[in-house]
Each structure stands twice: as C-alpha cells, then as structure tokens.
Tab-separated table of C-alpha atoms in Angstrom:
chain	number	residue	atom	x	y	z
A	1	UNK	CA	120.478	66.411	95.613
A	2	UNK	CA	119.614	65.941	99.271
A	3	UNK	CA	116.520	67.294	100.991
A	4	UNK	CA	117.274	70.829	102.254
A	5	UNK	CA	114.162	71.052	104.439
A	6	UNK	CA	116.153	69.723	107.415
A	7	UNK	CA	118.455	72.765	107.457
A	8	UNK	CA	117.395	74.861	110.446
A	9	UNK	CA	115.758	78.194	109.709
A	10	UNK	CA	118.264	79.779	112.099
A	11	UNK	CA	121.099	78.744	109.746
A	12	UNK	CA	119.360	80.501	106.859
A	13	UNK	CA	119.061	83.724	108.860
A	14	UNK	CA	122.744	83.450	109.830
A	15	UNK	CA	123.655	83.116	106.171
A	16	UNK	CA	121.530	86.120	105.237
A	17	UNK	CA	123.222	88.204	107.950
A	18	UNK	CA	126.651	87.106	106.729
A	19	UNK	CA	125.757	87.974	103.128
A	20	UNK	CA	124.723	91.454	104.296
A	21	UNK	CA	127.996	91.991	106.182
A	22	UNK	CA	130.097	90.884	103.227
A	23	UNK	CA	128.017	92.829	100.728
A	24	UNK	CA	128.427	95.965	102.835
A	25	UNK	CA	132.157	95.390	103.130
A	26	UNK	CA	132.553	95.036	99.378
A	27	UNK	CA	130.423	98.107	98.681
A	28	UNK	CA	132.343	100.205	101.195
A	29	UNK	CA	135.650	99.260	99.591
A	30	UNK	CA	134.703	99.338	95.955
A	31	UNK	CA	135.111	95.563	95.537
A	32	UNK	CA	138.599	95.556	94.011
A	33	UNK	CA	139.250	92.734	91.567
A	34	UNK	CA	143.016	92.704	91.991
A	35	UNK	CA	143.006	90.592	95.151
A	36	UNK	CA	144.610	93.302	97.272
A	37	UNK	CA	143.162	96.047	99.404
A	38	UNK	CA	139.458	96.842	99.454
A	39	UNK	CA	136.929	94.082	99.141
A	40	UNK	CA	139.251	91.268	100.072
A	41	UNK	CA	142.447	89.362	99.700
A	42	UNK	CA	144.397	91.825	101.827
A	43	UNK	CA	147.516	89.691	101.590
A	44	UNK	CA	149.811	88.544	104.355
A	45	UNK	CA	150.451	85.017	105.464
A	46	UNK	CA	147.922	83.025	107.326
A	47	UNK	CA	146.922	79.597	108.457
A	48	UNK	CA	144.798	76.813	107.065
A	49	UNK	CA	141.873	74.754	108.249
A	50	UNK	CA	142.422	71.090	107.404
A	51	UNK	CA	139.642	68.521	107.444
A	52	UNK	CA	140.682	64.857	107.292
A	53	UNK	CA	138.807	61.559	107.109
A	54	UNK	CA	136.256	62.879	104.613
A	55	UNK	CA	134.148	60.033	103.141
A	56	UNK	CA	135.308	59.034	99.657
A	57	UNK	CA	131.965	60.030	98.113
A	58	UNK	CA	133.085	63.672	98.547
A	59	UNK	CA	136.463	63.324	96.771
A	60	UNK	CA	136.537	65.815	93.891
A	61	UNK	CA	133.877	67.982	95.576
A	62	UNK	CA	134.565	71.322	97.272
A	63	UNK	CA	134.636	72.567	100.866
A	64	UNK	CA	134.381	75.876	102.727
A	65	UNK	CA	134.854	76.447	106.467
A	66	UNK	CA	132.962	79.219	108.203
A	67	UNK	CA	132.903	80.396	111.764
A	68	UNK	CA	132.662	83.588	113.748
A	69	UNK	CA	135.317	85.064	116.017
A	70	UNK	CA	133.835	86.743	119.062
A	71	UNK	CA	135.487	90.063	119.831
A	72	UNK	CA	136.003	91.629	123.270
A	73	UNK	CA	132.889	93.811	122.828
A	74	UNK	CA	130.756	90.653	122.269
A	75	UNK	CA	130.385	91.281	118.542
A	76	UNK	CA	131.580	88.670	116.099
A	77	UNK	CA	133.288	88.748	112.718
A	78	UNK	CA	133.164	86.229	109.866
A	79	UNK	CA	136.023	83.744	109.633
A	80	UNK	CA	136.310	81.719	106.406
A	81	UNK	CA	138.395	78.869	105.049
A	82	UNK	CA	138.336	78.990	101.247
A	83	UNK	CA	140.468	79.813	98.243
A	84	UNK	CA	138.983	83.280	97.730
A	85	UNK	CA	136.390	85.130	99.850
A	86	UNK	CA	136.526	88.251	97.636
A	87	UNK	CA	133.207	87.638	95.967
A	88	UNK	CA	131.134	87.279	99.138
A	89	UNK	CA	129.456	84.268	100.692
A	90	UNK	CA	127.486	83.036	97.690
A	91	UNK	CA	130.239	82.842	95.152
A	92	UNK	CA	133.235	82.213	97.404
A	93	UNK	CA	135.760	79.965	95.678
A	94	UNK	CA	135.889	76.755	97.676
A	95	UNK	CA	138.813	74.346	98.159
A	96	UNK	CA	138.888	70.951	96.398
A	97	UNK	CA	138.656	67.723	98.417
A	98	UNK	CA	141.237	65.096	97.451
A	99	UNK	CA	142.040	61.707	98.986
A	100	UNK	CA	139.650	62.281	101.884
A	101	UNK	CA	141.209	65.590	102.932
A	102	UNK	CA	141.013	69.315	102.235
A	103	UNK	CA	143.159	72.217	103.386
A	104	UNK	CA	141.606	75.680	103.164
A	105	UNK	CA	143.427	79.034	103.499
A	106	UNK	CA	141.932	80.969	106.434
A	107	UNK	CA	140.524	84.493	106.157
A	108	UNK	CA	138.974	86.933	108.633
A	109	UNK	CA	136.982	90.080	107.923
A	110	UNK	CA	138.860	93.148	109.168
A	111	UNK	CA	135.855	95.247	110.175
A	112	UNK	CA	137.940	98.390	110.690
A	113	UNK	CA	138.934	98.382	107.004
A	114	UNK	CA	136.059	96.313	105.591
A	115	UNK	CA	138.383	93.874	103.859
A	116	UNK	CA	139.376	90.241	104.076
A	117	UNK	CA	142.790	89.440	105.571
A	118	UNK	CA	144.619	86.150	105.910
A	119	UNK	CA	144.005	84.817	109.415
A	120	UNK	CA	146.909	83.924	111.705
A	121	UNK	CA	145.311	84.271	115.131
A	122	UNK	CA	144.837	82.051	118.166
A	123	UNK	CA	141.121	81.675	118.797
A	124	UNK	CA	138.596	79.017	119.677
A	125	UNK	CA	135.519	79.189	117.489
A	126	UNK	CA	132.441	77.692	119.147
A	127	UNK	CA	129.220	76.482	117.507
A	128	UNK	CA	126.573	76.804	116.352
A	129	UNK	CA	128.371	78.320	113.373
A	130	UNK	CA	131.644	76.488	113.182
A	131	UNK	CA	131.038	74.383	110.139
A	132	UNK	CA	132.262	73.009	106.836
A	133	UNK	CA	130.031	73.175	103.781
A	134	UNK	CA	130.518	70.476	101.110
A	135	UNK	CA	129.301	71.347	97.600
A	136	UNK	CA	129.264	69.989	94.052
A	137	UNK	CA	130.720	73.153	92.530
A	138	UNK	CA	133.729	75.295	93.412
A	139	UNK	CA	131.512	78.353	93.725
A	140	UNK	CA	129.458	78.228	96.911
A	141	UNK	CA	125.735	78.154	96.303
A	142	UNK	CA	122.861	76.833	98.349
A	143	UNK	CA	121.684	74.665	95.441
A	144	UNK	CA	125.025	72.874	95.128
A	145	UNK	CA	125.311	72.100	98.861
A	146	UNK	CA	125.549	68.372	99.543
A	147	UNK	CA	125.991	68.485	103.313
A	148	UNK	CA	127.146	70.623	106.212
A	149	UNK	CA	129.416	69.324	108.973
A	150	UNK	CA	129.068	71.170	112.313
A	151	UNK	CA	131.697	71.310	115.054
A	152	UNK	CA	131.122	72.173	118.719
A	153	UNK	CA	134.402	74.090	118.667
A	154	UNK	CA	137.562	74.551	116.623
A	155	UNK	CA	140.775	75.844	118.185
A	156	UNK	CA	143.153	77.746	115.908
A	157	UNK	CA	146.842	78.224	116.652
A	158	UNK	CA	148.786	80.631	114.415
A	159	UNK	CA	145.779	80.611	112.116
A	160	UNK	CA	145.663	76.850	111.615
A	161	UNK	CA	143.479	74.025	112.869
A	162	UNK	CA	142.837	70.404	111.958
A	163	UNK	CA	139.674	68.405	112.528
A	164	UNK	CA	138.582	64.970	111.381
A	165	UNK	CA	135.210	64.227	109.842
A	166	UNK	CA	134.357	61.979	112.817
A	167	UNK	CA	134.676	64.967	115.195
A	168	UNK	CA	131.781	66.775	113.485
A	169	UNK	CA	128.058	66.270	113.226
A	170	UNK	CA	126.498	66.007	109.763
A	171	UNK	CA	123.593	68.405	109.171
A	172	UNK	CA	121.820	67.827	105.879
C-alpha cells in the first residue's frame, strides 16, 4: 500500500463534503435498493468516461471517475463514473480495468430530486476535482486506494469523454 500522507488535506475535505451530499440525498429519498427512483440509479441512457493507456500494473484493479459540474448559480453537483453510485461515495461499485483501459458509466446527482441519473450532458469539468481513483477492490474505500490521477479538465459530449493516462497527473 502506498503512503497516503501525500494526499492533500483539501482532497480529504472535498471527499467529506461529497459524502455528506450523497448521504443527505440517500436519506431524503429513502435509499431505494431497486436501482430506480430515490437514492440512485434513476435510469435513462447516458455516456461513459473511458480511460486508456493505464499502466499494466493496474489491470484487474478498479477505477472510479469523479468531478463536479458547475451550475449557472455557481454551485456544483457531483458527477461520477462507476458501475453503481447508489451506495454513496465510500462503497460505490467501481469499474474493472482490463487491457490498460476502463470504461465507466457516467452519473450525475439530480439535486432537485436527490437521486442519481445517467449523465448525457455536454460539459467541461475543470480541476482540481476531475480525477480517477484506482483501487484494489471494487468497492471504493480510502484504504484500498492505490493512486489518484488528476486532470486539468475533461470535456464531455453527449455524456461521454475519453482521456489517456498520459494526459493526467498522478497524485499518490
């Protein structure tokens, strides 16, 4: 396991804030387990975030993309690439890396309904929180995090975007 002391304190506070937002959204909606409606998985089609050129040491590991979409009123909403955001940040089901690539279904938090919806928008997500987390386990946890890859910006078209590993900056 790599030394986590290099992770900026600001990142930790961002994670805590995101956990609070998601926890509130699941509480407000009753946290349905059926994948539809309240708490997440609101259906619909959406795009994918694809990361290519991943070093072979991460094949068989898991990835999650996270960013924030800034709204017109200068607030921002969580934007995730993972298999299932229903369970909140710590516990999200991540996508498996295979042959140096991973493709993650995109989700956005619909703050008006407090539920996750598939994302199909056209937005540019700017740093500092436009990143891919690489972990040992499919369930996101801080302890299983191997590395974090930050991007200055990611542009989505119809909910999809592709970046290569070399376009990011590794933060351990």
